[in-house]
PDB file of C-alpha atoms in Angstrom:
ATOM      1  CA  UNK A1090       0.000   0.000   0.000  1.00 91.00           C
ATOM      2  CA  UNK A1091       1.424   3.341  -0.966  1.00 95.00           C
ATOM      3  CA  UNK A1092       1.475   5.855   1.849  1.00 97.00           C
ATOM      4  CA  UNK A1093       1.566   9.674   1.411  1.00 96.00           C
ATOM      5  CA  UNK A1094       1.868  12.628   3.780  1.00 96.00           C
ATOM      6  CA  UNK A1095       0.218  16.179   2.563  1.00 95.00           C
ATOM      7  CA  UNK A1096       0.992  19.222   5.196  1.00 94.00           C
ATOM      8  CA  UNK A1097      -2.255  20.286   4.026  1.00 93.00           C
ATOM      9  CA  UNK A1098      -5.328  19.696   2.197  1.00 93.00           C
ATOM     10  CA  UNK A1099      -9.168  20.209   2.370  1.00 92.00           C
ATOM     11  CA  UNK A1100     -10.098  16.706   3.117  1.00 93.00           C
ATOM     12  CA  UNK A1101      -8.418  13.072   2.715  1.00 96.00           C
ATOM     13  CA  UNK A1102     -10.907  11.452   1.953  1.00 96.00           C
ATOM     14  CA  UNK A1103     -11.999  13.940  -0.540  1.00 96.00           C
ATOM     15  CA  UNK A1104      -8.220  13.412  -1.955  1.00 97.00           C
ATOM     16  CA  UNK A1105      -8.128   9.432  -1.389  1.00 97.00           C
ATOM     17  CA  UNK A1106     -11.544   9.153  -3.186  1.00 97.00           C
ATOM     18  CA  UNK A1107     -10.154  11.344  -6.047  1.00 97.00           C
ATOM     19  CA  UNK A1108      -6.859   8.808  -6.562  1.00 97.00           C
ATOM     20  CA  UNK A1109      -9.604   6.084  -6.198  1.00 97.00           C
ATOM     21  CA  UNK A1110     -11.329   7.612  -9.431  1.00 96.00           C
ATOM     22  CA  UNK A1111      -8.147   8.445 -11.170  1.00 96.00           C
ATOM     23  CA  UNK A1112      -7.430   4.883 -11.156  1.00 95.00           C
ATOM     24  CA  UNK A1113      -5.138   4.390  -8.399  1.00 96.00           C
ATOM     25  CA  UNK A1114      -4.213   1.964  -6.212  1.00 96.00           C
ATOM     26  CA  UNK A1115      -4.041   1.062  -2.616  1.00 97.00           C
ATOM     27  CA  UNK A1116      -3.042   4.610  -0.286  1.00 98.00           C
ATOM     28  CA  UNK A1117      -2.825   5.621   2.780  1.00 98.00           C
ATOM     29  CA  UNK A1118      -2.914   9.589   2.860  1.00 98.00           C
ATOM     30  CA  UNK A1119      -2.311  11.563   5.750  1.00 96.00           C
ATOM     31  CA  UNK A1120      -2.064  15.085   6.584  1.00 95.00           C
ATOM     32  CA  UNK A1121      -0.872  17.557   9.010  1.00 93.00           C
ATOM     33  CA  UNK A1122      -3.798  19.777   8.542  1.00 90.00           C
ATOM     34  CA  UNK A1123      -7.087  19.444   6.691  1.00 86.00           C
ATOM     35  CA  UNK A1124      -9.241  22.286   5.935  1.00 86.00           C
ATOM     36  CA  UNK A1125     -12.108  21.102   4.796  1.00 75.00           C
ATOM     37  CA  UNK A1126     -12.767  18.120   6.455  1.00 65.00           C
ATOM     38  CA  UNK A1127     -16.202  16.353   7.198  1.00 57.00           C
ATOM     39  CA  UNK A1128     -17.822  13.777   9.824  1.00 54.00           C
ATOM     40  CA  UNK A1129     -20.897  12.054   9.555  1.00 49.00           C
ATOM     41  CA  UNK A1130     -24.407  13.404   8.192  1.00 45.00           C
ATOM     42  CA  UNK A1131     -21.874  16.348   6.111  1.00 50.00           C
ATOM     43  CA  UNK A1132     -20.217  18.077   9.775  1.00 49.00           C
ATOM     44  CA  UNK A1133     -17.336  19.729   9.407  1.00 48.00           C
ATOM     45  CA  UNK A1134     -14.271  18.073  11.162  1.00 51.00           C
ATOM     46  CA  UNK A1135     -11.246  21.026  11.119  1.00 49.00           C
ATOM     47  CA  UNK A1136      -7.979  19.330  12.236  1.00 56.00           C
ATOM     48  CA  UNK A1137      -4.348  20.255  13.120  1.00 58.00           C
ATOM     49  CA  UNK A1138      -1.093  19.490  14.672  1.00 69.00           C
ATOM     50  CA  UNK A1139      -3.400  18.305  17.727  1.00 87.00           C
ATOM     51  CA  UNK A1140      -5.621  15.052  15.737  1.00 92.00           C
ATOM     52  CA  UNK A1141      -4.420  12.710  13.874  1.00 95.00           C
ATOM     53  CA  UNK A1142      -6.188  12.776  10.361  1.00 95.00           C
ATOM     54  CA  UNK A1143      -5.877  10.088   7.549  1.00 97.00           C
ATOM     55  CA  UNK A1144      -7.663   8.099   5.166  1.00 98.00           C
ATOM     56  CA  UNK A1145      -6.940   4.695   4.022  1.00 98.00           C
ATOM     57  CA  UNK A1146      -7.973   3.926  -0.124  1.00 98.00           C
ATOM     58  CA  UNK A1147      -8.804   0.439  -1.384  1.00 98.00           C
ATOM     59  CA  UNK A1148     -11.511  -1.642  -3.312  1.00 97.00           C
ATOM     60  CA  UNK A1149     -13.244  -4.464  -2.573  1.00 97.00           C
ATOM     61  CA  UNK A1150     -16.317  -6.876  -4.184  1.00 96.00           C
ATOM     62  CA  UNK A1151     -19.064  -4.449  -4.999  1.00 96.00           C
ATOM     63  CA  UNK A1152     -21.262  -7.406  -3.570  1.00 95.00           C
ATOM     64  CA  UNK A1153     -19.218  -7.251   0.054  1.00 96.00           C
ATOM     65  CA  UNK A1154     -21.515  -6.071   2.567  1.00 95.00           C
ATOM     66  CA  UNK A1155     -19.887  -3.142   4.388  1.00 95.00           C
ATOM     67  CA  UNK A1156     -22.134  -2.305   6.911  1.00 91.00           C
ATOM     68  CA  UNK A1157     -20.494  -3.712   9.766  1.00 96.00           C
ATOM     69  CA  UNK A1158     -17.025  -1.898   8.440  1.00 97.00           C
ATOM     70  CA  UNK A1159     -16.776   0.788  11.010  1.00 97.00           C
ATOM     71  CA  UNK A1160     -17.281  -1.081  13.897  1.00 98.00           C
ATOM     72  CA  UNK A1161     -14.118  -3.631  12.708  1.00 98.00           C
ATOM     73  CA  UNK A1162     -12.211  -0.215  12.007  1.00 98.00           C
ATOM     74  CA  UNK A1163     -13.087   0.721  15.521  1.00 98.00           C
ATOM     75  CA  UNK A1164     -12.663  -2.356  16.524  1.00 98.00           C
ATOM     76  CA  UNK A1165      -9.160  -2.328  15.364  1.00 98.00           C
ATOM     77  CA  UNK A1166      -8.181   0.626  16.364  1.00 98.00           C
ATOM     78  CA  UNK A1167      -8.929   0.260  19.676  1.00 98.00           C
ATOM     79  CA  UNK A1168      -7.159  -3.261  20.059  1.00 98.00           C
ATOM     80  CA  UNK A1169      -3.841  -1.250  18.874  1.00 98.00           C
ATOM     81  CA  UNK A1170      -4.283   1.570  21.292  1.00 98.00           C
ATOM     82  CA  UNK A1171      -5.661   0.100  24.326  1.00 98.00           C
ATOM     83  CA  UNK A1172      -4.868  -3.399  23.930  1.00 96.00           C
ATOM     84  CA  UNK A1173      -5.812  -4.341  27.783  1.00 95.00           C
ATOM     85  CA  UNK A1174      -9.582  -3.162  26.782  1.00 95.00           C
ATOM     86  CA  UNK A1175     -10.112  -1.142  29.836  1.00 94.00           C
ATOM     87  CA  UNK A1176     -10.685   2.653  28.429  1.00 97.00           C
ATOM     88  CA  UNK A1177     -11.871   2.973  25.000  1.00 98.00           C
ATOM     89  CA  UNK A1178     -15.693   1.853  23.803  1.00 98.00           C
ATOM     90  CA  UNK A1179     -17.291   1.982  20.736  1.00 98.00           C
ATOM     91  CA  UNK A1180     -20.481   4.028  20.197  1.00 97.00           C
ATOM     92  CA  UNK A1181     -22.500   2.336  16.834  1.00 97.00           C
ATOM     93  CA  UNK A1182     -21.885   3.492  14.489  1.00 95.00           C
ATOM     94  CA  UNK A1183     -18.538   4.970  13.709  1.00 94.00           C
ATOM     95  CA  UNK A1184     -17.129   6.925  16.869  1.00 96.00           C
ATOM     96  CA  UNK A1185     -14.558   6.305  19.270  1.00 97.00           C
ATOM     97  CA  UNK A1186     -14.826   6.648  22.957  1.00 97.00           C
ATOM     98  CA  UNK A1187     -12.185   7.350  25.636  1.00 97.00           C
ATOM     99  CA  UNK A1188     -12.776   7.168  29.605  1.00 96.00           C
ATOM    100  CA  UNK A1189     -16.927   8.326  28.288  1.00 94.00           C
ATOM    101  CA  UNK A1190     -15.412  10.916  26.060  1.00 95.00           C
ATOM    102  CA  UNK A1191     -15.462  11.125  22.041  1.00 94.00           C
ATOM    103  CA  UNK A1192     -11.502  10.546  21.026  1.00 96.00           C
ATOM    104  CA  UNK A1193     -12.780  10.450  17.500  1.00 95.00           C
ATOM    105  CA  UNK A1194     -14.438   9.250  14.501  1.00 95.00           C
ATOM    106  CA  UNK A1195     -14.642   7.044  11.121  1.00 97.00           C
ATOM    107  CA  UNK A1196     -16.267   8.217   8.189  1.00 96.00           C
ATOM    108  CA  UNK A1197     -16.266   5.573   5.531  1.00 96.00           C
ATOM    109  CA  UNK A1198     -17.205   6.795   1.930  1.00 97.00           C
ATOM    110  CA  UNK A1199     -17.234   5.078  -1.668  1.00 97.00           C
ATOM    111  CA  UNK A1200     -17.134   5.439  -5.299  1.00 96.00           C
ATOM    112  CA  UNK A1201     -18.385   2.963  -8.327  1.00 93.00           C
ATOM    113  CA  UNK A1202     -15.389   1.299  -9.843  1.00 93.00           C
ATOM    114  CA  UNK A1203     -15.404  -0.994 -13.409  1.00 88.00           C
ATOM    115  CA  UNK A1204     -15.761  -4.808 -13.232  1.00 89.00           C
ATOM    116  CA  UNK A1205     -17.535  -5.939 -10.054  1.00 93.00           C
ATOM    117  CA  UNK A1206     -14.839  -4.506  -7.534  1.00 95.00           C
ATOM    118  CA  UNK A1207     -15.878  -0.857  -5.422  1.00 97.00           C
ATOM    119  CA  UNK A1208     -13.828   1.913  -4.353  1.00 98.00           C
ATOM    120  CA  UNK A1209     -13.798   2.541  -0.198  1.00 98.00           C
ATOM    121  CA  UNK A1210     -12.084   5.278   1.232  1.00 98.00           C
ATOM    122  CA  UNK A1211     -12.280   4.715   5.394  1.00 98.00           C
ATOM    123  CA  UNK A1212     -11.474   8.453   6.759  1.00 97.00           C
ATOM    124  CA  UNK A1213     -10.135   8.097  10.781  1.00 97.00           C
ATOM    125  CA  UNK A1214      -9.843  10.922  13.079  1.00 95.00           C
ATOM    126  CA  UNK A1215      -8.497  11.115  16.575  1.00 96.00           C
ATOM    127  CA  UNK A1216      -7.712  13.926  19.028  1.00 95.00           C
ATOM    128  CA  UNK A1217      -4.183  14.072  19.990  1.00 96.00           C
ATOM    129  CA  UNK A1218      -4.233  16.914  22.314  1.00 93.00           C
ATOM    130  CA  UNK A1219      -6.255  18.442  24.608  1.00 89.00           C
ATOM    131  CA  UNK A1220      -8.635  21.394  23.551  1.00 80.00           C
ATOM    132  CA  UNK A1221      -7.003  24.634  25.532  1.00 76.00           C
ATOM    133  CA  UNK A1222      -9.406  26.503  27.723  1.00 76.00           C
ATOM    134  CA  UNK A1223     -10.760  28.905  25.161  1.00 69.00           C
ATOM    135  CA  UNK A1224     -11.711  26.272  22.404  1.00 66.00           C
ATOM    136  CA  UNK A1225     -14.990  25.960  20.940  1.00 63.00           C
ATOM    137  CA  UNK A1226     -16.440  22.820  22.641  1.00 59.00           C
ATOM    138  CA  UNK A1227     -19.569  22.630  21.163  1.00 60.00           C
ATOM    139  CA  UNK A1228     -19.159  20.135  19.088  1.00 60.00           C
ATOM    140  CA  UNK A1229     -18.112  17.721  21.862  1.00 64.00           C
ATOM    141  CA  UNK A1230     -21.727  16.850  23.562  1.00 65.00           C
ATOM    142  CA  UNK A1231     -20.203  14.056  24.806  1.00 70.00           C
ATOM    143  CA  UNK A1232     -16.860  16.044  25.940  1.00 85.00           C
ATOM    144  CA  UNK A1233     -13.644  15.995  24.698  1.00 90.00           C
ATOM    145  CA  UNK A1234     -11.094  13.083  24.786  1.00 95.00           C
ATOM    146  CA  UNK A1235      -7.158  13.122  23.865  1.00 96.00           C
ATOM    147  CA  UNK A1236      -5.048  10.443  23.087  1.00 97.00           C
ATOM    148  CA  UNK A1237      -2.392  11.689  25.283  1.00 96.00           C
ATOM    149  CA  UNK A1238      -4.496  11.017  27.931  1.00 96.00           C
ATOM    150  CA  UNK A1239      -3.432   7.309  27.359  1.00 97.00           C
ATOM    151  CA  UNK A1240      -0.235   7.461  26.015  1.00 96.00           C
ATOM    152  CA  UNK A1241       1.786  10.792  27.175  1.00 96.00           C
ATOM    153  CA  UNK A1242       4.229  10.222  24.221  1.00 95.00           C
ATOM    154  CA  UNK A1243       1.198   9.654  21.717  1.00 96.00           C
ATOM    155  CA  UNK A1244       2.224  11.892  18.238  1.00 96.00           C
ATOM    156  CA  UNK A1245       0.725  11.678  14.790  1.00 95.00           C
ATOM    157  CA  UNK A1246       3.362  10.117  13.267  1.00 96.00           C
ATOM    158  CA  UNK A1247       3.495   7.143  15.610  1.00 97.00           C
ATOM    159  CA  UNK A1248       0.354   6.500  16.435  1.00 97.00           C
ATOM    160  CA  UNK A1249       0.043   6.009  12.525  1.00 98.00           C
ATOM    161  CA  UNK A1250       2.720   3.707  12.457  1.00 98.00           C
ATOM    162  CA  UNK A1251       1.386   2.089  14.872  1.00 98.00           C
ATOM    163  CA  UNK A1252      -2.237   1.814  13.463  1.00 98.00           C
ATOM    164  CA  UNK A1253      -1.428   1.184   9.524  1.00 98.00           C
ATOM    165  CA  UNK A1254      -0.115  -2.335   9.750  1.00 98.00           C
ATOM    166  CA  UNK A1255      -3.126  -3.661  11.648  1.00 98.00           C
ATOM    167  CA  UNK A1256      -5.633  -1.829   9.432  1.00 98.00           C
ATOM    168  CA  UNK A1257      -4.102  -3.366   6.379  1.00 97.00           C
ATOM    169  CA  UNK A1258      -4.595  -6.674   7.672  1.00 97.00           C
ATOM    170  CA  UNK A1259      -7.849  -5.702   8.967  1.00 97.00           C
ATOM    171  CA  UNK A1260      -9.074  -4.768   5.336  1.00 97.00           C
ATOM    172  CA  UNK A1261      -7.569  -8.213   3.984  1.00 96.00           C
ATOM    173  CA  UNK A1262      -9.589 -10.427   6.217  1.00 97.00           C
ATOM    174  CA  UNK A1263     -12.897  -8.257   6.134  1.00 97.00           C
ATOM    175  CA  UNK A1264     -13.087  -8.877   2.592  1.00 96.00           C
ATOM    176  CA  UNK A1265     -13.179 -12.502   2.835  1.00 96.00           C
ATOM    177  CA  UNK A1266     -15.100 -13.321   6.564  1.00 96.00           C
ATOM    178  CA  UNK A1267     -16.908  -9.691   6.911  1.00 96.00           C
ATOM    179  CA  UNK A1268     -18.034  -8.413  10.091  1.00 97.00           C
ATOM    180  CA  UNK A1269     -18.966 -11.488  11.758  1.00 95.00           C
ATOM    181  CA  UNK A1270     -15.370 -12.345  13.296  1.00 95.00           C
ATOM    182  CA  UNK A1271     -15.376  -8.196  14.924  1.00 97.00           C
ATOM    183  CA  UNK A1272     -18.951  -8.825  16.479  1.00 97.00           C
ATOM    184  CA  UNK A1273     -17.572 -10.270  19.732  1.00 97.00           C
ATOM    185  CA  UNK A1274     -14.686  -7.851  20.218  1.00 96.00           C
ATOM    186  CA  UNK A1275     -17.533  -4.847  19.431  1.00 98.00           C
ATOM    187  CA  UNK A1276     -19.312  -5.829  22.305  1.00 97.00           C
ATOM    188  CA  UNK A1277     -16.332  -5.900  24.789  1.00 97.00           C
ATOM    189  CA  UNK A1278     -16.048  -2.488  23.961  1.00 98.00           C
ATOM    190  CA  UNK A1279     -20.149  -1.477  23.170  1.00 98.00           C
ATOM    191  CA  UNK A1280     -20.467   1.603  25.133  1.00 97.00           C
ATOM    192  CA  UNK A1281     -24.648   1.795  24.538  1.00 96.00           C
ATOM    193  CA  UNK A1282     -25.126  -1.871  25.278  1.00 96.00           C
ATOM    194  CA  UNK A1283     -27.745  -2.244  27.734  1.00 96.00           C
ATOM    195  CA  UNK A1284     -28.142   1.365  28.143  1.00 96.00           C
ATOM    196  CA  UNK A1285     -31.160   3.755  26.575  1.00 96.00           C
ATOM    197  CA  UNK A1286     -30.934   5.493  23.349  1.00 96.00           C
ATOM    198  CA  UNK A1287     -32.591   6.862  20.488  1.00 95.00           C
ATOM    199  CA  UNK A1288     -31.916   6.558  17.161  1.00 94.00           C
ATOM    200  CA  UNK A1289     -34.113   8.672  14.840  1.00 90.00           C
ATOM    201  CA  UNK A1290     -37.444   8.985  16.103  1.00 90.00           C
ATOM    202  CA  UNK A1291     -37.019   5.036  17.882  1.00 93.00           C
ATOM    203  CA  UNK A1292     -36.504   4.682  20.901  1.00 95.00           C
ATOM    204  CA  UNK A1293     -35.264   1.212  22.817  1.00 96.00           C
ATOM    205  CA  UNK A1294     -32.493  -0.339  24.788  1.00 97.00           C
ATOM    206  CA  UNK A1295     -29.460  -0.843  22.870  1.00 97.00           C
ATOM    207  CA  UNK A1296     -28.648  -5.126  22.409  1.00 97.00           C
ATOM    208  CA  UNK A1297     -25.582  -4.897  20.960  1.00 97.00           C
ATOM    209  CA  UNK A1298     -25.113  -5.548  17.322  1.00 97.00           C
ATOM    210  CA  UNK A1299     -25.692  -8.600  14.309  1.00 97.00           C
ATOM    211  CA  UNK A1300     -22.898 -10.678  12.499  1.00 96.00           C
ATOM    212  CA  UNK A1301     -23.690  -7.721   9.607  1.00 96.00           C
ATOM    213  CA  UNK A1302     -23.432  -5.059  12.229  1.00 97.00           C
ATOM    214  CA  UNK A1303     -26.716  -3.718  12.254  1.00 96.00           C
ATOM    215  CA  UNK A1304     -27.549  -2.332  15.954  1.00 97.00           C
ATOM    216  CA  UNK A1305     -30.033  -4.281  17.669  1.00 97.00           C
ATOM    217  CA  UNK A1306     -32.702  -2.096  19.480  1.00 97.00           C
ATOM    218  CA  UNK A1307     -35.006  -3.358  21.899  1.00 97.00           C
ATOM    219  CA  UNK A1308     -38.318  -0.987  21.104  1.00 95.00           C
ATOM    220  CA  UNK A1309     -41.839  -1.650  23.220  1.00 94.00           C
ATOM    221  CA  UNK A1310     -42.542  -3.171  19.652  1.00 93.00           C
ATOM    222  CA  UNK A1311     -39.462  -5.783  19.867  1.00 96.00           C
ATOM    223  CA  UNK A1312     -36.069  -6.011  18.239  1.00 97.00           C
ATOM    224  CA  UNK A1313     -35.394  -4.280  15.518  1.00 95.00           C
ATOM    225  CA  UNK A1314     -32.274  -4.202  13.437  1.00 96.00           C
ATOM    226  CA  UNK A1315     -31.069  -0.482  12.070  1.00 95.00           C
ATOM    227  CA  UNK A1316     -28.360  -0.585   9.580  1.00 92.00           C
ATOM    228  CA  UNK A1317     -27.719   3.113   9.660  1.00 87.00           C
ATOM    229  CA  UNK A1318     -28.737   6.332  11.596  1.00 87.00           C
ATOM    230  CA  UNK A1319     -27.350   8.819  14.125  1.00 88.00           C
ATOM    231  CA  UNK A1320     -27.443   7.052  17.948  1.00 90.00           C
ATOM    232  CA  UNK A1321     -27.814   9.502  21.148  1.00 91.00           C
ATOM    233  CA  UNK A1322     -27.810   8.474  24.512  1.00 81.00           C
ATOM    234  CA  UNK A1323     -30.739   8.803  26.407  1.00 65.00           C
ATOM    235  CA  UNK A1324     -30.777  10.686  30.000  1.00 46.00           C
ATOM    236  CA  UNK A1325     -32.656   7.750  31.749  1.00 46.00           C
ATOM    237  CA  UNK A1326     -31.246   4.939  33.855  1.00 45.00           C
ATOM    238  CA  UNK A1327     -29.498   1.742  32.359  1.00 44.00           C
ATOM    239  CA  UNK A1328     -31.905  -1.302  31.518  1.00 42.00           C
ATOM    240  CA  UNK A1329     -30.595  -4.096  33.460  1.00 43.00           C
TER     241      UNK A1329
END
């Protein structure tokens, strides 16, 4: 896999999806600061010296279910980073939780591609730092979380290092077992499971997820399975 470093750019996933189209091949693009950069549902996600921003570019079978994709990414890079299991959860569907506070995100996009192979660009970011007293933290409901808060000596560049090897293999064996082998190690790590939430306009107790990744949500109406929406915590008590 070819790996590139930009000191700047808008976004790189907007920049991995573009080599994707141009007919290149596997990438992993970083960059020191991205200007344009999105989340979920089209939010902006700014990011400097103080995240960690990169996108990893590949295809796979256009028939490969990818809905359980985030949650091995997560799944992944949690293993690398806090390999006991004790301090980072995974909220469904893409974000990444440290000591009950977001440490960042995946935002996985794609593009058609000829024969019966699809481009998938899988955008990670992760705060480094922490925010200084004067930063805007609205967009951190769920408050801010920094790497360095784990690892003292965390930097871009190694953490990267650290995370590309196991991603690669992580991409290699999802497109030949899919989700189901990440579904156990998701809910060691499920921050929602067992708790209230609401997703859309349901509401339930979150059940963990399916071998496709799909939460399960236990509504007064039963289980139901969502393959995609945005999940919020609800304010009362834990089901048991």
């Amino acid at each position: 896999m070819e790996r590139r470093h930009l000191a700047e750019c808008g976004s790189t996933n907007t920049e991995a999806l573009a080599h994707l189209r141009a007919g290149g091949g596997p990438l992993l693009l970083s960059a020191a600061r991205q200007t344009a950069g999105r989340g979920r549902l089209g939010r902006a996600w700014q990011s400097d010296d103080a995240a960690l921003t990169f996108s990893l570019a590949t295809t796979l079978p256009a028939a490969l279910d990818l809905s359980g994709l985030s949650l091995a990414v997560g799944c992944t890079v949690a293993d690398v980073l806090d390999a006991p299991g004790e301090r980072i959860q995974l909220k469904w569907p893409n974000d990444l939780f440290l000591d009950g506070a977001k440490l960042g995100g995946i935002l996985i996009e794609t593009v058609p591609m000829p024969g019966e192979r699809r481009g998938v660009v899988i955008g990670i970011g992760l705060n480094l730092q922490p925010l200084p007293p004067d930063a805007d933290r609205s967009a951190y409901a769920s408050g801010h979380a920094a790497l360095q808060a784990l690892d003292p000596t965390a930097t871009a560049s190694a953490t990267l290092d650290r995370l590309a090897p196991a991603l690669r293999a992580l991409l290699a064996d999802f497109e030949t077992l899919g989700f189901g082998p990440w579904q156990l190690a998701f809910s060691r790590r499920d921050l929602t499971a067992g708790r209230p939430v609401r997703v859309g306009e349901r509401t339930g107790v979150a059940r963990g997820v399916s071998t496709s990744g799909e939460l399960l949500l236990d509504t007064d109406t039963g289980l139901c399975l969502i393959s995609a929406g945005e999940l919020s915590l609800r304010l009362e008590n834990p089901s048991p």
